């Protein structure tokens, strides 16, 4: 993954990108700055966790769909077993996805988790158990999204492999049919 | 977070039909080298020539999809393991455009909100589905429990005159880890329950205690508090009972239920004792 956004295009969905980054940055900023302004831990906890949860929802349901065309969820089937489902757009739509959008998506996803890990280490060093709780919750939410979307991406690459396989088989089959057909006609004519 | 809507069903069907397509292409190309070219037979329709519709044979017409079975193509939709291992299913590449992937944002919000409400009604209020717990909380979600736990923590913190932050942190941590530990307890007792479903259930069962805590916050009479807490405690326990008891062996029902009741009783004490 490169450090710079791919050149050339602009963001295809600037508003979605904005929201994608907004809640993440909001949660982090509030966590950092609140210690300066607020005395009460409750407000810090509630607002940070709320922003993190909103960010989780936005990434899972909105920006994942629109920026990279992926979605994951869990279902319980009739046997009572839990099944994780991964969904992606078809190959043509995926190829048409804006590269800058997906660069932003993945980079901010991983970066946020790394920053939360740093904060966790700080609060561990300072023996602040309650701040560790906040960081723990936010980190869990970020990691859940990362794991879900990474698995989704792997599934996409498997499926695109299947897609190519299907195309190849189609070509092979149509060629074989054509050969068969022409040889049948030839033998029919020769028999006449 | 589950989506149970119909629009994922056609996706599965289309993926299954694509597998069929691939199978047929393979088999057809294999077949055509052996037999003279014939029009492609309909997929999966084995019509054995010898059977006539008038003969009532005891055997069903042989489910020979004889030449049509292609074990070489492993369909991705299979082998569901009980741990909820990830399944690359519901691919949307070949069928109609995916509805959940392209729906407007507002629809997603409305869908999630209505799911919270319906889950709440299923768990906490009397309804015919309580007999079948597995079906009742099929669409588990963690938003409801999240809101209820935060609300309970806030209410307790508000009612407290000193040490507000600690009360909140303790309440939140107690409820969250309590739910996790209770779920592990059920699983370790050999119960059949899905981890997230159980977390979701225990969270939703906090709703009556939320109501009780709110009432206790508004009125400060001790007798009233005790009465209200007892009523809401009974309500919470009644809500949680069928799901937990159905999940475990009948001989171990008490072992699974007792910690749940204990947790709710301790939350009840917390509500009464806060001043």
Coordinates of C-alpha atoms in Angstrom, one line a residue:
Chain A
X1 CA 0.0 0.0 0.0
X2 CA 1.4 3.3 -1.0
X3 CA 1.6 6.4 1.2
X4 CA 0.2 8.8 -1.3
X5 CA -3.2 8.9 -2.8
X6 CA -3.4 7.7 -6.4
X7 CA -3.0 10.7 -8.7
X8 CA -5.4 11.8 -11.3
X9 CA -8.9 11.2 -10.2
X10 CA -10.8 13.1 -7.6
X11 CA -12.9 11.5 -4.9
X12 CA -16.1 10.1 -6.4
X13 CA -18.1 10.4 -3.2
X14 CA -16.7 13.3 -1.2
X15 CA -19.6 13.4 1.2
X16 CA -19.3 9.8 2.2
X17 CA -15.5 10.1 2.5
X18 CA -16.1 13.0 4.8
X19 CA -18.5 11.2 7.1
X20 CA -16.2 8.1 7.0
X21 CA -13.4 10.2 8.5
X22 CA -15.6 12.5 10.6
X23 CA -16.6 10.1 13.3
X24 CA -13.3 8.5 13.6
X25 CA -11.5 11.8 13.9
X26 CA -14.2 13.1 16.2
X27 CA -13.9 10.2 18.6
X28 CA -10.1 10.5 18.7
X29 CA -10.1 14.3 19.0
X30 CA -12.7 14.2 21.7
X31 CA -10.7 11.6 23.6
X32 CA -7.6 13.7 23.4
X33 CA -9.0 17.1 24.1
X34 CA -11.6 16.3 26.6
X35 CA -9.2 15.8 29.4
X36 CA -8.4 19.5 29.0
X37 CA -11.9 20.7 29.2
X38 CA -14.1 18.2 31.0
X39 CA -13.7 17.0 34.5
X40 CA -16.2 14.3 34.4
X41 CA -15.2 10.9 33.1
X42 CA -18.8 9.9 32.3
X43 CA -19.1 12.5 29.6
X44 CA -15.8 11.6 28.0
X45 CA -16.8 7.9 28.1
X46 CA -20.2 8.3 26.7
X47 CA -19.4 10.7 23.9
X48 CA -16.3 8.9 22.8
X49 CA -18.0 5.5 22.8
X50 CA -21.0 6.9 21.1
X51 CA -18.9 8.5 18.3
X52 CA -17.0 5.2 17.9
X53 CA -20.2 3.3 17.7
X54 CA -21.6 5.7 15.1
X55 CA -18.4 5.4 13.2
X56 CA -18.7 1.6 13.3
X57 CA -22.2 1.8 11.9
X58 CA -21.2 4.3 9.2
X59 CA -18.2 2.3 8.0
X60 CA -20.1 -1.0 8.1
X61 CA -23.3 0.1 6.4
X62 CA -22.5 3.2 4.4
X63 CA -18.9 3.8 3.4
X64 CA -18.1 0.1 3.1
X65 CA -20.9 -0.3 0.6
X66 CA -20.3 2.9 -1.4
X67 CA -16.5 3.4 -1.3
X68 CA -15.4 -0.2 -1.8
X69 CA -18.5 -2.1 -2.6
X70 CA -18.2 -4.7 0.2
X71 CA -20.5 -5.7 3.0
X72 CA -20.4 -8.3 5.8
X73 CA -22.9 -9.4 8.4
X74 CA -24.0 -12.3 10.5
X75 CA -27.1 -14.4 10.1
X76 CA -28.6 -17.2 12.0
X77 CA -29.9 -19.9 9.8
X78 CA -32.7 -22.3 10.3
X79 CA -30.5 -24.8 12.2
X80 CA -29.6 -22.2 14.7
X81 CA -26.1 -21.9 13.5
X82 CA -24.5 -18.6 13.0
X83 CA -23.3 -17.9 9.5
X84 CA -21.1 -14.9 8.5
X85 CA -22.0 -13.5 5.2
X86 CA -19.9 -11.5 2.9
X87 CA -21.2 -9.6 -0.1
X88 CA -19.5 -7.7 -2.9
X89 CA -20.5 -5.9 -6.0
X90 CA -20.0 -7.6 -9.3
X91 CA -16.7 -7.4 -11.1
X92 CA -17.5 -4.6 -13.5
X93 CA -18.7 -2.4 -10.7
X94 CA -15.8 -3.2 -8.5
X95 CA -13.4 -2.4 -11.3
X96 CA -15.1 1.0 -11.7
X97 CA -14.7 1.9 -8.0
X98 CA -12.8 5.1 -7.5
X99 CA -9.2 4.2 -6.4
X100 CA -8.9 7.3 -4.3
X101 CA -12.0 6.4 -2.3
X102 CA -10.8 2.9 -1.5
X103 CA -7.3 4.2 -0.7
X104 CA -8.8 6.6 1.9
X105 CA -11.1 3.9 3.2
X106 CA -8.5 1.3 3.9
X107 CA -5.8 3.7 5.2
X108 CA -8.1 5.4 7.7
X109 CA -9.4 2.1 8.9
X110 CA -6.0 0.8 9.8
X111 CA -4.6 4.1 11.0
X112 CA -7.5 4.6 13.5
X113 CA -6.9 1.1 15.0
X114 CA -3.2 1.8 15.4
X115 CA -3.8 5.2 17.1
X116 CA -6.2 3.6 19.5
X117 CA -3.6 0.9 20.3
X118 CA -1.2 3.7 21.2
X119 CA -3.7 5.4 23.5
X120 CA -4.3 2.0 25.1
X121 CA -0.6 1.7 25.8
X122 CA -0.5 5.1 27.3
X123 CA -3.4 4.5 29.6
X124 CA -1.9 1.2 30.6
X125 CA 1.4 2.9 31.5
X126 CA -0.4 5.5 33.5
X127 CA -2.6 2.8 35.3
X128 CA -5.8 4.5 34.3
X129 CA -8.2 1.7 34.2
X130 CA -11.3 3.7 33.2
X131 CA -9.6 5.3 30.2
X132 CA -8.4 1.8 29.3
X133 CA -12.0 0.8 29.3
X134 CA -12.9 3.6 26.8
X135 CA -9.9 2.7 24.6
X136 CA -10.8 -1.0 24.8
X137 CA -14.3 -0.4 23.6
X138 CA -13.2 1.8 20.7
X139 CA -10.5 -0.6 19.7
X140 CA -12.9 -3.5 19.7
X141 CA -15.2 -1.7 17.3
X142 CA -12.4 -0.7 14.9
X143 CA -10.9 -4.2 14.9
X144 CA -14.3 -5.7 14.2
X145 CA -14.6 -3.6 11.1
X146 CA -11.1 -4.3 10.0
X147 CA -11.5 -8.0 10.3
X148 CA -14.9 -8.0 8.6
X149 CA -13.8 -6.0 5.6
X150 CA -10.4 -7.8 5.2
X151 CA -12.3 -11.1 5.1
X152 CA -14.7 -9.5 2.6
X153 CA -11.8 -8.5 0.4
X154 CA -10.2 -11.9 0.5
X155 CA -13.6 -13.4 -0.5
X156 CA -13.7 -10.9 -3.4
X157 CA -10.4 -12.1 -4.7
X158 CA -11.5 -15.7 -4.5
X159 CA -14.7 -14.9 -6.3
X160 CA -13.0 -12.9 -8.9
X161 CA -10.8 -16.0 -9.5
X162 CA -14.0 -18.1 -9.9
X163 CA -15.4 -15.4 -12.2
X164 CA -12.3 -15.8 -14.5
X165 CA -12.6 -19.5 -14.3
X166 CA -16.1 -19.3 -15.4
X167 CA -15.2 -17.1 -18.3
X168 CA -12.5 -19.5 -19.3
X169 CA -14.8 -22.5 -19.1
X170 CA -17.4 -20.7 -21.1
X171 CA -14.9 -19.9 -23.8
X172 CA -13.6 -23.5 -23.8
X173 CA -17.1 -24.9 -24.0
X174 CA -18.2 -22.7 -26.8
X175 CA -15.1 -23.5 -28.7
X176 CA -15.7 -27.2 -28.2
X177 CA -19.3 -26.9 -29.2
X178 CA -18.3 -25.0 -32.3
X179 CA -15.7 -27.6 -33.3
X180 CA -18.2 -30.4 -32.6
X181 CA -20.8 -28.7 -34.6
X182 CA -18.6 -28.1 -37.6
X183 CA -17.3 -31.7 -37.6
X184 CA -20.9 -33.0 -37.4
X185 CA -21.9 -30.9 -40.4
X186 CA -18.8 -32.1 -42.3
X187 CA -19.6 -35.7 -41.5
X188 CA -23.2 -35.2 -42.5
X189 CA -22.2 -33.7 -45.8
X190 CA -19.7 -36.4 -46.4
X191 CA -22.2 -39.1 -45.7
X192 CA -24.7 -37.6 -48.2
Chain B
X1 CA -25.9 -7.6 13.2
X2 CA -28.0 -9.6 11.0
X3 CA -30.0 -8.9 7.9
X4 CA -32.8 -11.2 7.3
X5 CA -34.5 -9.6 4.4
X6 CA -35.7 -11.4 1.3
X7 CA -33.4 -9.6 -1.0
X8 CA -30.5 -11.7 0.0
X9 CA -32.4 -14.8 -1.0
X10 CA -32.3 -14.3 -4.7
X11 CA -28.6 -13.7 -4.4
X12 CA -28.1 -17.2 -3.1
X13 CA -30.2 -18.6 -5.8
X14 CA -28.3 -16.8 -8.4
X15 CA -25.1 -18.0 -7.0
X16 CA -26.4 -21.5 -7.0
X17 CA -27.6 -21.2 -10.5
X18 CA -24.2 -20.0 -11.5
X19 CA -22.6 -23.1 -10.0
X20 CA -25.1 -25.1 -12.0
X21 CA -24.1 -23.2 -15.1
X22 CA -20.4 -24.0 -14.5
X23 CA -21.2 -27.6 -13.8
X24 CA -23.3 -27.9 -16.9
X25 CA -20.6 -26.3 -19.1
X26 CA -18.0 -28.7 -17.8
X27 CA -20.2 -31.7 -18.2
X28 CA -21.5 -30.6 -21.6
X29 CA -18.0 -30.2 -23.0
X30 CA -17.0 -33.5 -21.5
X31 CA -20.2 -35.2 -22.9
X32 CA -19.8 -33.8 -26.4
X33 CA -16.7 -35.7 -27.0
X34 CA -18.4 -38.9 -26.4
X35 CA -21.8 -38.5 -28.0
X36 CA -22.9 -36.8 -31.1
X37 CA -23.8 -33.2 -30.5
X38 CA -27.2 -33.0 -28.9
X39 CA -29.2 -30.0 -27.7
X40 CA -28.2 -29.3 -24.1
X41 CA -30.4 -31.0 -21.6
X42 CA -32.2 -28.9 -19.0
X43 CA -30.1 -28.6 -15.9
X44 CA -30.8 -31.1 -13.2
X45 CA -33.8 -32.5 -14.9
X46 CA -33.2 -36.2 -15.2
X47 CA -35.9 -37.7 -17.3
X48 CA -35.0 -41.4 -17.5
X49 CA -36.5 -42.6 -20.8
X50 CA -37.7 -45.9 -19.4
X51 CA -40.0 -44.6 -16.7
X52 CA -43.6 -43.9 -17.7
X53 CA -45.9 -41.6 -15.7
X54 CA -48.4 -44.4 -15.2
X55 CA -46.3 -46.8 -13.3
X56 CA -46.4 -46.3 -9.6
X57 CA -43.1 -47.7 -8.7
X58 CA -42.0 -47.8 -5.1
X59 CA -38.8 -46.3 -5.9
X60 CA -38.7 -42.6 -6.9
X61 CA -37.2 -42.0 -10.3
X62 CA -33.6 -42.4 -9.7
X63 CA -32.2 -39.1 -8.5
X64 CA -29.5 -39.7 -11.1
X65 CA -28.4 -36.5 -12.1
X66 CA -26.1 -39.0 -13.6
X67 CA -24.0 -37.1 -16.0
X68 CA -24.8 -33.8 -14.3
X69 CA -23.1 -34.3 -11.1
X70 CA -19.7 -32.6 -11.1
X71 CA -18.0 -33.2 -7.8
X72 CA -15.1 -31.4 -9.1
X73 CA -16.7 -28.0 -8.7
X74 CA -17.1 -27.4 -5.0
X75 CA -19.9 -25.0 -4.5
X76 CA -18.9 -22.3 -2.0
X77 CA -22.2 -22.7 -0.2
X78 CA -21.5 -25.7 2.0
X79 CA -19.8 -26.9 5.2
X80 CA -21.3 -24.6 7.7
X81 CA -19.4 -25.1 10.8
X82 CA -20.9 -24.4 14.1
X83 CA -18.3 -21.8 15.1
X84 CA -19.7 -19.4 12.5
X85 CA -16.7 -19.8 10.3
X86 CA -16.8 -17.3 7.5
X87 CA -18.5 -18.4 4.4
X88 CA -17.9 -16.8 1.0
X89 CA -21.5 -16.9 0.1
X90 CA -24.1 -14.7 -1.5
X91 CA -21.9 -13.4 -4.3
X92 CA -23.7 -11.0 -6.4
X93 CA -21.6 -10.9 -9.5
X94 CA -23.9 -12.6 -11.9
X95 CA -27.5 -12.0 -10.9
X96 CA -29.5 -8.9 -10.4
X97 CA -27.9 -5.9 -8.8
X98 CA -27.6 -6.4 -5.0
X99 CA -30.3 -4.6 -3.2
X100 CA -28.6 -4.2 0.2
X101 CA -25.5 -2.9 -1.4
X102 CA -27.1 -0.1 -3.4
X103 CA -29.9 0.9 -1.1
X104 CA -30.1 4.4 0.1
X105 CA -28.6 5.2 3.5
X106 CA -32.0 6.2 5.0
X107 CA -33.3 2.7 4.3
X108 CA -30.5 1.2 6.3
X109 CA -31.1 3.4 9.2
X110 CA -34.8 2.7 9.2
X111 CA -34.2 -1.0 8.9
X112 CA -31.8 -1.1 11.9
X113 CA -34.1 1.0 14.0
X114 CA -37.1 -1.2 13.3
X115 CA -35.0 -4.2 14.1
X116 CA -34.2 -2.8 17.5
X117 CA -37.8 -2.2 18.2
X118 CA -38.9 -5.6 17.1
X119 CA -36.2 -7.3 19.1
X120 CA -37.2 -5.4 22.1
X121 CA -40.9 -6.5 21.7
X122 CA -39.9 -10.1 21.2
X123 CA -37.7 -10.3 24.2
X124 CA -39.4 -8.2 26.8
X125 CA -43.1 -8.4 26.1
X126 CA -45.3 -11.4 25.9
X127 CA -45.6 -12.7 22.4
X128 CA -46.2 -16.1 20.8
X129 CA -42.5 -16.5 19.7
X130 CA -41.3 -16.9 23.3
X131 CA -41.8 -20.7 23.0
X132 CA -39.1 -20.9 20.3
X133 CA -36.2 -18.8 21.5
X134 CA -34.0 -19.7 18.6
X135 CA -36.4 -18.1 16.2
X136 CA -37.2 -15.2 18.3
X137 CA -33.9 -13.5 18.4
X138 CA -32.8 -14.6 15.0
X139 CA -31.9 -11.1 14.0
X140 CA -29.8 -10.3 16.9
X141 CA -28.2 -6.9 17.1
X142 CA -26.1 -5.2 19.7
X143 CA -27.3 -1.6 19.3
X144 CA -30.3 -2.1 21.6
X145 CA -28.2 -3.6 24.4
X146 CA -25.6 -0.9 23.9
X147 CA -28.2 1.9 24.4
X148 CA -29.8 0.2 27.4
X149 CA -26.5 -0.4 29.2
X150 CA -25.4 3.2 28.6
X151 CA -28.7 4.5 29.7
X152 CA -28.7 2.4 32.9
X153 CA -25.2 3.7 33.6
X154 CA -26.2 7.3 33.0
X155 CA -29.3 7.0 35.2
X156 CA -27.3 5.5 38.0
X157 CA -24.6 8.1 37.7
X158 CA -27.2 10.8 37.7
X159 CA -28.8 9.5 40.8
X160 CA -25.5 9.4 42.6
X161 CA -24.6 12.5 44.5
X162 CA -20.9 11.6 44.8
X163 CA -18.4 9.7 42.7
X164 CA -20.5 9.9 39.6
X165 CA -17.8 8.8 37.2
X166 CA -17.0 5.7 39.2
X167 CA -20.6 4.7 39.5
X168 CA -20.9 4.9 35.7
X169 CA -17.7 3.1 35.0
X170 CA -18.6 0.3 37.5
X171 CA -22.1 -0.1 36.1
X172 CA -21.0 -0.3 32.5
X173 CA -18.1 -2.6 33.2
X174 CA -20.3 -4.8 35.5
X175 CA -23.0 -5.1 32.9
X176 CA -20.8 -5.7 29.9
X177 CA -18.5 -8.2 31.5
X178 CA -21.4 -9.8 33.3
X179 CA -23.1 -10.4 29.9
X180 CA -20.0 -11.9 28.5
X181 CA -19.3 -14.1 31.5
X182 CA -23.0 -15.3 31.6
X183 CA -22.8 -16.3 28.0
X184 CA -19.6 -18.2 28.6
X185 CA -21.3 -19.9 31.5
X186 CA -24.1 -21.1 29.3
X187 CA -21.7 -22.3 26.6
X188 CA -19.5 -24.1 29.1
X189 CA -22.5 -25.9 30.6
X190 CA -22.9 -27.4 27.2
X191 CA -25.7 -25.2 26.1
X192 CA -26.5 -24.4 22.5
X193 CA -26.6 -20.7 22.1
X194 CA -24.9 -18.4 19.8
X195 CA -22.5 -16.0 21.6
X196 CA -23.8 -12.7 20.1
X197 CA -27.4 -13.8 20.3
X198 CA -27.0 -14.4 24.0
X199 CA -25.2 -11.0 24.6
X200 CA -28.0 -9.4 22.7
X201 CA -30.7 -11.2 24.8
X202 CA -29.1 -10.3 28.1
X203 CA -28.8 -6.7 27.0
X204 CA -32.4 -6.4 25.9
X205 CA -33.6 -7.9 29.2
X206 CA -32.1 -4.9 30.9
X207 CA -34.9 -2.8 29.6
X208 CA -37.2 -3.3 32.6
X209 CA -34.3 -2.4 34.9
X210 CA -33.8 0.8 32.9
X211 CA -37.4 1.8 33.4
X212 CA -37.0 1.0 37.1
X213 CA -33.9 3.0 37.4
X214 CA -35.5 5.9 35.7
X215 CA -38.5 5.8 38.1
X216 CA -36.2 5.6 41.1
X217 CA -34.2 8.5 39.9
X218 CA -37.3 10.7 39.7
X219 CA -38.9 9.7 43.0
X220 CA -36.6 9.3 46.0
X221 CA -38.9 7.3 48.4
X222 CA -37.1 4.2 49.7
X223 CA -40.3 2.0 49.9
X224 CA -41.2 3.0 46.4
X225 CA -37.8 2.2 45.2
X226 CA -37.9 -1.3 46.7
X227 CA -41.3 -2.0 45.2
X228 CA -40.3 -0.7 41.8
X229 CA -37.0 -2.6 41.7
X230 CA -38.7 -5.9 42.8
X231 CA -41.3 -5.6 40.0
X232 CA -38.8 -4.7 37.3
X233 CA -36.4 -7.4 38.5
X234 CA -39.2 -10.0 38.2
X235 CA -40.0 -8.7 34.8
X236 CA -36.3 -8.9 33.6
X237 CA -36.0 -12.4 35.0
X238 CA -39.2 -13.5 33.3
X239 CA -37.9 -12.1 30.0
X240 CA -34.6 -13.9 30.2
X241 CA -35.9 -17.2 31.5
X242 CA -37.2 -19.0 28.4
X243 CA -34.1 -18.3 26.3
X244 CA -31.6 -19.4 28.8
X245 CA -33.6 -22.5 30.0
X246 CA -34.2 -23.7 26.5
X247 CA -30.6 -23.4 25.6
X248 CA -29.2 -25.9 28.2
X249 CA -29.8 -29.4 29.4
X250 CA -32.9 -29.5 31.7
X251 CA -30.8 -30.8 34.6
X252 CA -28.5 -27.8 34.3
X253 CA -31.2 -25.2 34.0
X254 CA -30.7 -23.9 37.5
X255 CA -26.9 -23.6 37.0
X256 CA -27.4 -21.5 34.0
X257 CA -30.2 -19.3 35.4
X258 CA -28.8 -18.6 38.8
X259 CA -26.0 -16.3 37.7
X260 CA -28.3 -14.4 35.5
X261 CA -30.7 -13.8 38.4
X262 CA -27.8 -12.9 40.6
X263 CA -26.6 -10.3 38.2
X264 CA -30.0 -8.7 37.9
X265 CA -30.4 -8.7 41.7
X266 CA -27.1 -7.0 42.1
X267 CA -28.1 -4.3 39.6
X268 CA -31.3 -4.0 41.5
X269 CA -29.4 -3.4 44.7
X270 CA -27.3 -0.8 43.0
X271 CA -30.4 1.0 42.0
X272 CA -31.8 0.9 45.5
X273 CA -28.6 1.8 47.2
X274 CA -27.8 4.8 45.1
X275 CA -28.7 8.1 46.8

